[in-house]
Amino acid sequence: MKKEKPILFTGIRPTGEVHIANLLAAIYPAVKAQDDYEEYLCIVDLHAITTPYNPEDMSQAIKEVAVDYLAAGINPDKVVLFVQSHIPYHTELMWLLNTITSVGELQRMTQYKEFKSRYKDAKAGILNYPVLMAADILLYKAKYVPVGEDQMQHLELARDIAKRFNQTFKKEVFPIPELAKLTEKPLRIKALNNPKNKMSKSLGPKSYIAIADDPDTIRRKISSAVTDTGPSQDTEKMSAGVANLFLLLRLTADEKTYNHMEEHYKNKTLKYVELKAVLAESIIDFLKPIQEKREELLDNIDYVAKVLSEGREKAYHKAGQVIKEVKEVMGLL
Ligand code: TYM
């Protein structure tokens, strides 16, 4: 008998350029796992519209996220790659889960509080954002979810909702989702220009390296990254900015290069210009094959549209089965 593969789900919002933190925290683990997992990779456009956006740019942004998944090495023959709004069951399940989620727990979410202070007149979509995220994951009965550290609180809530649903309706409908084990701990990559905060599109292009950045842009952004006055302290006291550069080096360079730089740092002989130069070249090399594939795919956007339409069929089928089971258990059929 064919052994069933564990199910993995992740999502990326089409809100502009995909950056290296999105790639390393969410896309890469999915690429690495695609032979061994049944994967649902989603472009979460319904989440993207909870913050101000331009409708004219949205369809291009959606396609570009699909391009980035594929360019990073996702094989559409192995993986279901699709757009959230193409499957109406996401919002249907969200409504059903809303009935077992308390307003208080949603108001406690850090991202909700941040968005609420950033966008004065916060809409209900922002408050309900994590319920939609829980619905995304549970609609495919996913067990493994690769995300960055910033999404851990939402994943925790999805776990609570899954447990509560199973208890309330006295049936183990949902597996309890967890962080995909492929990342040994949740990744938090900091903003290059402001290492107290996470790397994020909302802090402007100087904070992040986009997957599409050309070599000179990468060199410029890394060379102006915030560090400190020099490696005078011991390694434990590495400043946030320098630790962030080392983290990026560990994720993009070979072990030898990383060890060499670390050794230098420990010996207090490392100049940050040198670290930055090595890191910039390492990121450039790391992104080069992805960028080449990206250009090919952008020239062949009909193929990308076909992948998304095939993904829609497969996702629709799976989600349809799960929503039927959920409604039955809730007494709705
Ligand atoms: P989004 O689009 O903001 O980010 C996509 C992924 O990138 C991760 N990420 C980071 N990881 C480490 N360091 C950073 N600085 C950093 N910035 C972003 C995010 O953690 C995420 O994994 N709500 C989600 C999208 C979503 C989702 C889901 C994810 C919707 N439904 C279901 C998983 C499962 C979000 O806003 O991601």
Coordinates of C-alpha atoms and ligand atoms in Angstrom, one line a residue:
M1 CA 0.0 0.0 0.0
K2 CA 1.2 3.5 -0.8
K3 CA 2.3 5.3 2.4
E4 CA 0.5 8.6 2.9
K5 CA 2.7 11.6 2.9
P6 CA 2.5 14.2 5.7
I7 CA 0.7 17.4 4.6
L8 CA 2.4 20.7 4.5
F9 CA 0.8 24.1 4.0
T10 CA 2.2 27.6 3.7
G11 CA 1.2 31.0 2.3
I12 CA 2.7 34.2 1.1
R13 CA 0.9 37.5 0.7
P14 CA 1.1 39.2 -2.7
T15 CA 2.0 42.6 -1.3
G16 CA 4.9 43.6 -3.6
E17 CA 8.4 42.2 -3.9
V18 CA 9.1 38.8 -2.3
H19 CA 12.2 39.2 -0.1
I20 CA 14.9 36.9 1.1
A21 CA 13.3 36.3 4.5
N22 CA 10.1 35.1 2.8
L23 CA 12.3 32.8 0.7
L24 CA 14.3 31.4 3.5
A25 CA 11.5 31.0 6.1
A26 CA 8.7 29.7 3.9
I27 CA 9.6 28.9 0.4
Y28 CA 12.9 27.1 0.9
P29 CA 11.7 24.6 3.5
A30 CA 8.8 23.7 1.1
V31 CA 11.3 23.3 -1.8
K32 CA 13.4 20.9 0.3
A33 CA 10.4 18.9 1.5
Q34 CA 8.5 18.5 -1.8
D35 CA 9.5 14.9 -2.4
D36 CA 8.4 13.7 1.0
Y37 CA 5.4 15.8 1.8
E38 CA 2.0 16.5 0.2
E39 CA 2.3 20.2 -0.2
Y40 CA -0.2 23.0 -0.6
L41 CA 1.5 26.3 -1.3
C42 CA -0.8 29.3 -1.4
I43 CA -0.7 32.9 -2.6
V44 CA -2.9 34.4 0.1
D45 CA -4.5 37.3 -1.8
L46 CA -7.4 37.5 0.7
H47 CA -4.9 38.3 3.4
A48 CA -3.2 40.8 1.2
I49 CA -6.3 42.9 0.8
T50 CA -6.6 43.5 4.6
T51 CA -4.2 46.4 4.3
P52 CA -4.4 49.2 1.8
Y53 CA -3.5 48.1 -1.8
N54 CA -4.0 49.1 -5.4
P55 CA -6.5 46.7 -7.2
E56 CA -4.7 47.4 -10.5
D57 CA -1.5 45.9 -9.2
M58 CA -2.9 42.9 -7.6
S59 CA -3.1 40.4 -10.4
Q60 CA 0.5 41.0 -11.4
A61 CA 1.6 40.7 -7.7
I62 CA -0.2 37.3 -7.5
K63 CA 1.5 36.0 -10.6
E64 CA 4.9 37.3 -9.4
V65 CA 4.6 35.3 -6.1
A66 CA 3.8 32.2 -8.2
V67 CA 6.9 33.0 -10.3
D68 CA 9.0 33.2 -7.2
Y69 CA 7.8 29.9 -5.7
L70 CA 8.6 28.2 -9.1
A71 CA 11.9 30.0 -9.6
A72 CA 13.0 28.9 -6.1
G73 CA 12.6 25.3 -7.2
I74 CA 9.0 24.3 -6.5
N75 CA 8.0 21.6 -8.9
P76 CA 4.3 21.9 -9.9
D77 CA 4.1 18.2 -10.7
K78 CA 4.7 17.4 -7.1
V79 CA 3.1 20.4 -5.3
V80 CA -0.3 22.1 -5.4
L81 CA 0.4 25.8 -6.0
F82 CA -2.7 27.9 -6.0
V83 CA -4.4 31.2 -5.2
Q84 CA -6.4 31.5 -2.0
S85 CA -9.4 33.4 -3.5
H86 CA -9.8 30.7 -6.2
I87 CA -11.1 28.4 -3.5
P88 CA -14.2 29.8 -1.8
Y89 CA -14.0 27.2 0.9
H90 CA -11.3 29.2 2.7
T91 CA -13.7 32.0 3.6
E92 CA -16.4 29.4 4.3
L93 CA -14.3 27.6 6.8
M94 CA -13.1 30.9 8.3
W95 CA -16.7 31.7 9.1
L96 CA -17.3 28.4 10.7
L97 CA -14.1 28.7 12.8
N98 CA -15.2 32.3 13.7
T99 CA -18.0 30.7 15.7
I100 CA -15.5 29.0 18.1
T101 CA -12.9 31.9 18.3
S102 CA -13.2 34.5 20.9
V103 CA -12.8 38.2 20.1
G104 CA -10.5 38.6 23.1
E105 CA -7.9 36.1 21.7
L106 CA -7.9 37.9 18.4
Q107 CA -7.5 41.3 20.0
R108 CA -4.4 40.0 21.8
M109 CA -2.5 39.1 18.6
T110 CA 0.6 41.2 18.2
Q111 CA 0.1 41.7 14.5
Y112 CA -3.4 43.0 15.1
K113 CA -2.1 45.5 17.6
E114 CA 0.6 46.6 15.2
F115 CA -1.7 47.0 12.2
K116 CA -4.3 48.7 14.4
S117 CA -1.8 51.4 15.4
R118 CA -0.4 51.7 11.8
Y119 CA -3.7 52.0 10.0
K120 CA -5.9 54.2 12.2
D121 CA -9.3 52.9 11.1
A122 CA -8.5 49.2 11.3
K123 CA -11.0 47.0 9.6
A124 CA -12.6 43.8 10.8
G125 CA -10.5 41.9 8.2
I126 CA -7.4 42.7 10.3
L127 CA -9.0 41.3 13.4
N128 CA -10.2 38.2 11.7
Y129 CA -6.9 37.7 9.7
P130 CA -5.6 34.8 12.0
V131 CA -9.0 33.0 11.7
L132 CA -8.6 33.0 7.9
M133 CA -5.0 31.8 8.4
A134 CA -6.2 28.9 10.6
A135 CA -8.8 28.1 8.0
D136 CA -6.1 28.0 5.3
I137 CA -4.1 25.4 7.2
L138 CA -7.0 23.3 8.5
L139 CA -8.8 23.2 5.2
Y140 CA -6.1 20.9 3.9
K141 CA -5.6 19.1 7.2
A142 CA -2.0 20.2 7.2
K143 CA 0.2 19.1 10.0
Y144 CA 3.4 21.0 9.0
V145 CA 3.6 24.7 8.4
P146 CA 6.9 26.5 7.5
V147 CA 6.7 30.1 8.6
G148 CA 8.9 32.7 10.1
E149 CA 8.9 33.7 13.8
D150 CA 6.5 36.6 13.2
Q151 CA 3.8 34.1 12.3
M152 CA 4.3 31.8 15.3
Q153 CA 1.6 33.4 17.4
H154 CA -0.9 32.9 14.5
L155 CA 0.2 29.3 14.2
E156 CA -0.3 28.8 17.9
L157 CA -3.9 30.2 17.5
A158 CA -4.5 27.8 14.6
R159 CA -3.5 25.0 17.0
D160 CA -5.9 26.2 19.7
I161 CA -8.7 26.5 17.2
A162 CA -8.0 23.0 15.8
K163 CA -8.0 21.5 19.3
R164 CA -11.2 23.4 20.3
F165 CA -13.0 22.3 17.2
N166 CA -12.1 18.6 17.8
Q167 CA -13.2 18.9 21.4
T168 CA -16.4 20.8 20.7
F169 CA -17.6 18.5 18.0
K170 CA -16.1 15.3 19.6
K171 CA -14.3 14.2 16.6
E172 CA -10.6 14.3 15.6
V173 CA -11.3 16.2 12.3
F174 CA -8.2 18.3 12.3
P175 CA -4.6 17.3 13.0
I176 CA -2.9 19.8 15.3
P177 CA -0.6 21.9 13.0
E178 CA 3.0 22.6 14.0
L179 CA 6.0 24.5 12.7
A180 CA 7.6 22.4 9.9
K181 CA 10.6 20.7 11.4
L182 CA 12.8 21.5 8.5
T183 CA 13.6 24.8 10.1
E184 CA 15.2 23.9 13.4
K185 CA 13.7 26.9 15.0
P186 CA 11.6 29.8 13.7
L187 CA 13.6 32.2 11.6
R188 CA 13.6 35.9 12.4
I189 CA 15.6 37.9 9.9
K190 CA 16.1 41.5 10.9
A191 CA 15.8 44.7 8.8
L192 CA 19.2 45.6 7.4
N193 CA 18.7 49.3 8.1
N194 CA 17.0 48.8 11.5
P195 CA 18.0 45.5 13.2
K196 CA 15.7 46.1 16.1
N197 CA 12.8 45.2 13.7
K198 CA 12.2 42.3 11.4
M199 CA 13.0 42.5 7.7
S200 CA 9.8 43.7 6.2
K201 CA 8.4 45.4 3.1
S202 CA 6.7 48.0 5.4
L203 CA 10.1 49.3 6.4
G204 CA 11.0 50.2 2.8
P205 CA 13.4 48.6 0.3
K206 CA 16.5 49.4 2.3
S207 CA 15.3 47.0 5.0
Y208 CA 15.3 43.9 2.7
I209 CA 17.0 42.1 -0.1
A210 CA 14.3 41.3 -2.8
I211 CA 14.6 38.1 -4.7
A212 CA 14.8 40.2 -7.8
D213 CA 17.5 42.7 -6.6
D214 CA 20.4 43.0 -9.0
P215 CA 24.0 42.5 -7.8
D216 CA 24.8 46.2 -7.4
T217 CA 21.6 46.8 -5.4
I218 CA 22.5 43.9 -3.2
R219 CA 26.0 45.2 -2.6
R220 CA 24.7 48.6 -1.8
K221 CA 22.0 47.4 0.6
I222 CA 24.4 45.1 2.5
S223 CA 27.2 47.7 2.6
S224 CA 24.9 50.2 4.2
A225 CA 23.4 47.7 6.7
V226 CA 23.6 48.8 10.3
T227 CA 26.3 47.1 12.4
D228 CA 28.3 48.5 15.4
T229 CA 31.6 50.1 16.0
G230 CA 33.7 46.9 15.8
P231 CA 34.1 43.4 17.1
S232 CA 35.5 44.5 20.5
Q233 CA 33.1 42.3 22.5
D234 CA 32.9 38.5 22.8
T235 CA 30.6 36.5 20.5
E236 CA 27.8 36.4 23.0
K237 CA 27.5 40.1 22.9
M238 CA 27.3 40.3 19.1
S239 CA 25.1 43.3 18.2
A240 CA 21.7 42.6 16.6
G241 CA 22.9 44.0 13.2
V242 CA 26.1 41.9 13.1
A243 CA 24.3 38.8 14.3
N244 CA 21.8 39.3 11.5
L245 CA 24.6 39.5 8.9
F246 CA 26.0 36.3 10.3
L247 CA 22.6 34.6 10.1
L248 CA 22.2 35.6 6.5
L249 CA 25.7 34.3 5.8
R250 CA 25.0 31.0 7.5
L251 CA 21.9 30.6 5.3
T252 CA 23.4 31.5 2.0
A253 CA 27.1 30.7 2.1
D254 CA 29.0 27.4 2.2
E255 CA 30.1 26.2 5.6
K256 CA 33.8 26.9 5.0
T257 CA 33.2 30.6 4.2
Y258 CA 30.9 30.9 7.3
N259 CA 33.4 29.3 9.6
H260 CA 36.2 31.4 8.3
M261 CA 34.3 34.6 9.0
E262 CA 33.2 33.5 12.4
E263 CA 36.8 32.6 13.3
H264 CA 37.8 36.0 12.2
Y265 CA 35.1 37.6 14.4
K266 CA 36.1 35.6 17.4
N267 CA 39.8 36.6 16.9
K268 CA 38.6 40.2 16.8
T269 CA 40.4 40.5 13.4
L270 CA 37.2 40.9 11.3
K271 CA 36.5 44.2 9.6
Y272 CA 32.8 44.6 8.9
V273 CA 33.5 45.9 5.3
E274 CA 35.0 42.4 4.7
L275 CA 32.1 40.6 6.2
K276 CA 29.7 42.7 4.2
A277 CA 31.6 42.1 0.9
V278 CA 31.6 38.3 1.5
L279 CA 28.0 38.3 2.5
A280 CA 26.9 40.4 -0.6
E281 CA 28.7 38.0 -3.0
S282 CA 27.2 35.0 -1.2
I283 CA 23.7 36.4 -1.5
I284 CA 24.3 37.3 -5.2
D285 CA 25.5 33.7 -5.9
F286 CA 22.6 32.2 -3.9
L287 CA 20.0 34.2 -5.8
K288 CA 21.5 33.9 -9.3
P289 CA 19.9 30.6 -10.4
I290 CA 16.6 31.8 -8.9
Q291 CA 16.8 35.1 -10.8
E292 CA 17.6 33.3 -14.1
K293 CA 14.7 31.0 -13.7
R294 CA 12.5 34.0 -12.7
E295 CA 13.3 35.8 -16.0
E296 CA 12.4 32.7 -18.0
L297 CA 9.1 32.3 -16.1
L298 CA 8.2 36.0 -16.5
D299 CA 8.6 35.6 -20.3
N300 CA 6.3 32.6 -20.1
I301 CA 3.5 33.9 -17.9
D302 CA 0.9 31.7 -19.7
Y303 CA 2.7 28.7 -18.3
V304 CA 2.5 30.2 -14.8
A305 CA -1.3 30.8 -15.3
K306 CA -1.7 27.2 -16.3
V307 CA 0.1 26.0 -13.2
L308 CA -2.2 28.1 -11.0
S309 CA -5.3 26.8 -12.8
E310 CA -4.2 23.1 -12.3
G311 CA -3.4 24.0 -8.7
R312 CA -6.9 25.3 -8.3
E313 CA -8.4 22.0 -9.5
K314 CA -6.4 20.0 -7.0
A315 CA -6.9 22.3 -4.1
Y316 CA -10.6 22.5 -4.8
H317 CA -10.9 18.8 -4.7
K318 CA -9.1 18.3 -1.4
A319 CA -10.7 21.4 0.3
G320 CA -14.2 20.2 -0.8
Q321 CA -13.7 16.9 1.0
V322 CA -12.6 18.6 4.2
I323 CA -15.4 21.2 4.2
K324 CA -18.0 18.5 3.7
E325 CA -16.6 16.6 6.7
V326 CA -16.5 19.8 8.8
K327 CA -20.1 20.7 8.0
E328 CA -21.4 17.2 8.7
V329 CA -19.7 17.3 12.1
M330 CA -21.3 20.7 12.8
G331 CA -24.7 19.4 11.9
L332 CA -25.0 21.5 8.8
L333 CA -25.8 18.9 6.1
Ligands
TYM1 P1 3.9 37.1 4.8 O1 3.4 37.2 3.4 O2 4.0 38.3 5.6 O3 5.3 36.4 4.8 C1 5.5 35.2 4.2 C2 6.4 34.3 5.0 O4 7.7 35.0 5.3 C3 7.9 35.0 6.6 N1 8.7 36.2 7.0 C4 9.8 36.2 7.7 N2 10.5 35.2 8.3 C5 11.6 35.5 8.9 N3 12.1 36.8 9.1 C6 11.4 37.8 8.6 N4 11.8 39.1 8.7 C7 10.2 37.5 7.9 N5 9.3 38.3 7.2 C8 8.4 37.4 6.7 C9 6.6 34.9 7.3 O5 6.7 34.4 8.6 C10 5.8 34.0 6.4 O6 6.1 32.6 6.7 N6 0.0 35.5 7.5 C11 1.1 35.0 6.6 C12 0.6 34.4 5.3 C13 -0.3 33.2 5.5 C14 0.1 31.9 6.0 C15 -1.2 31.2 6.0 C16 1.3 31.3 6.3 C17 -1.7 33.2 5.4 N7 -2.2 32.0 5.6 C18 -1.2 29.8 6.4 C19 1.2 30.0 6.7 C20 0.0 29.2 6.7 C21 1.9 36.3 6.2 O7 1.5 37.3 6.4 O8 3.0 36.0 5.5

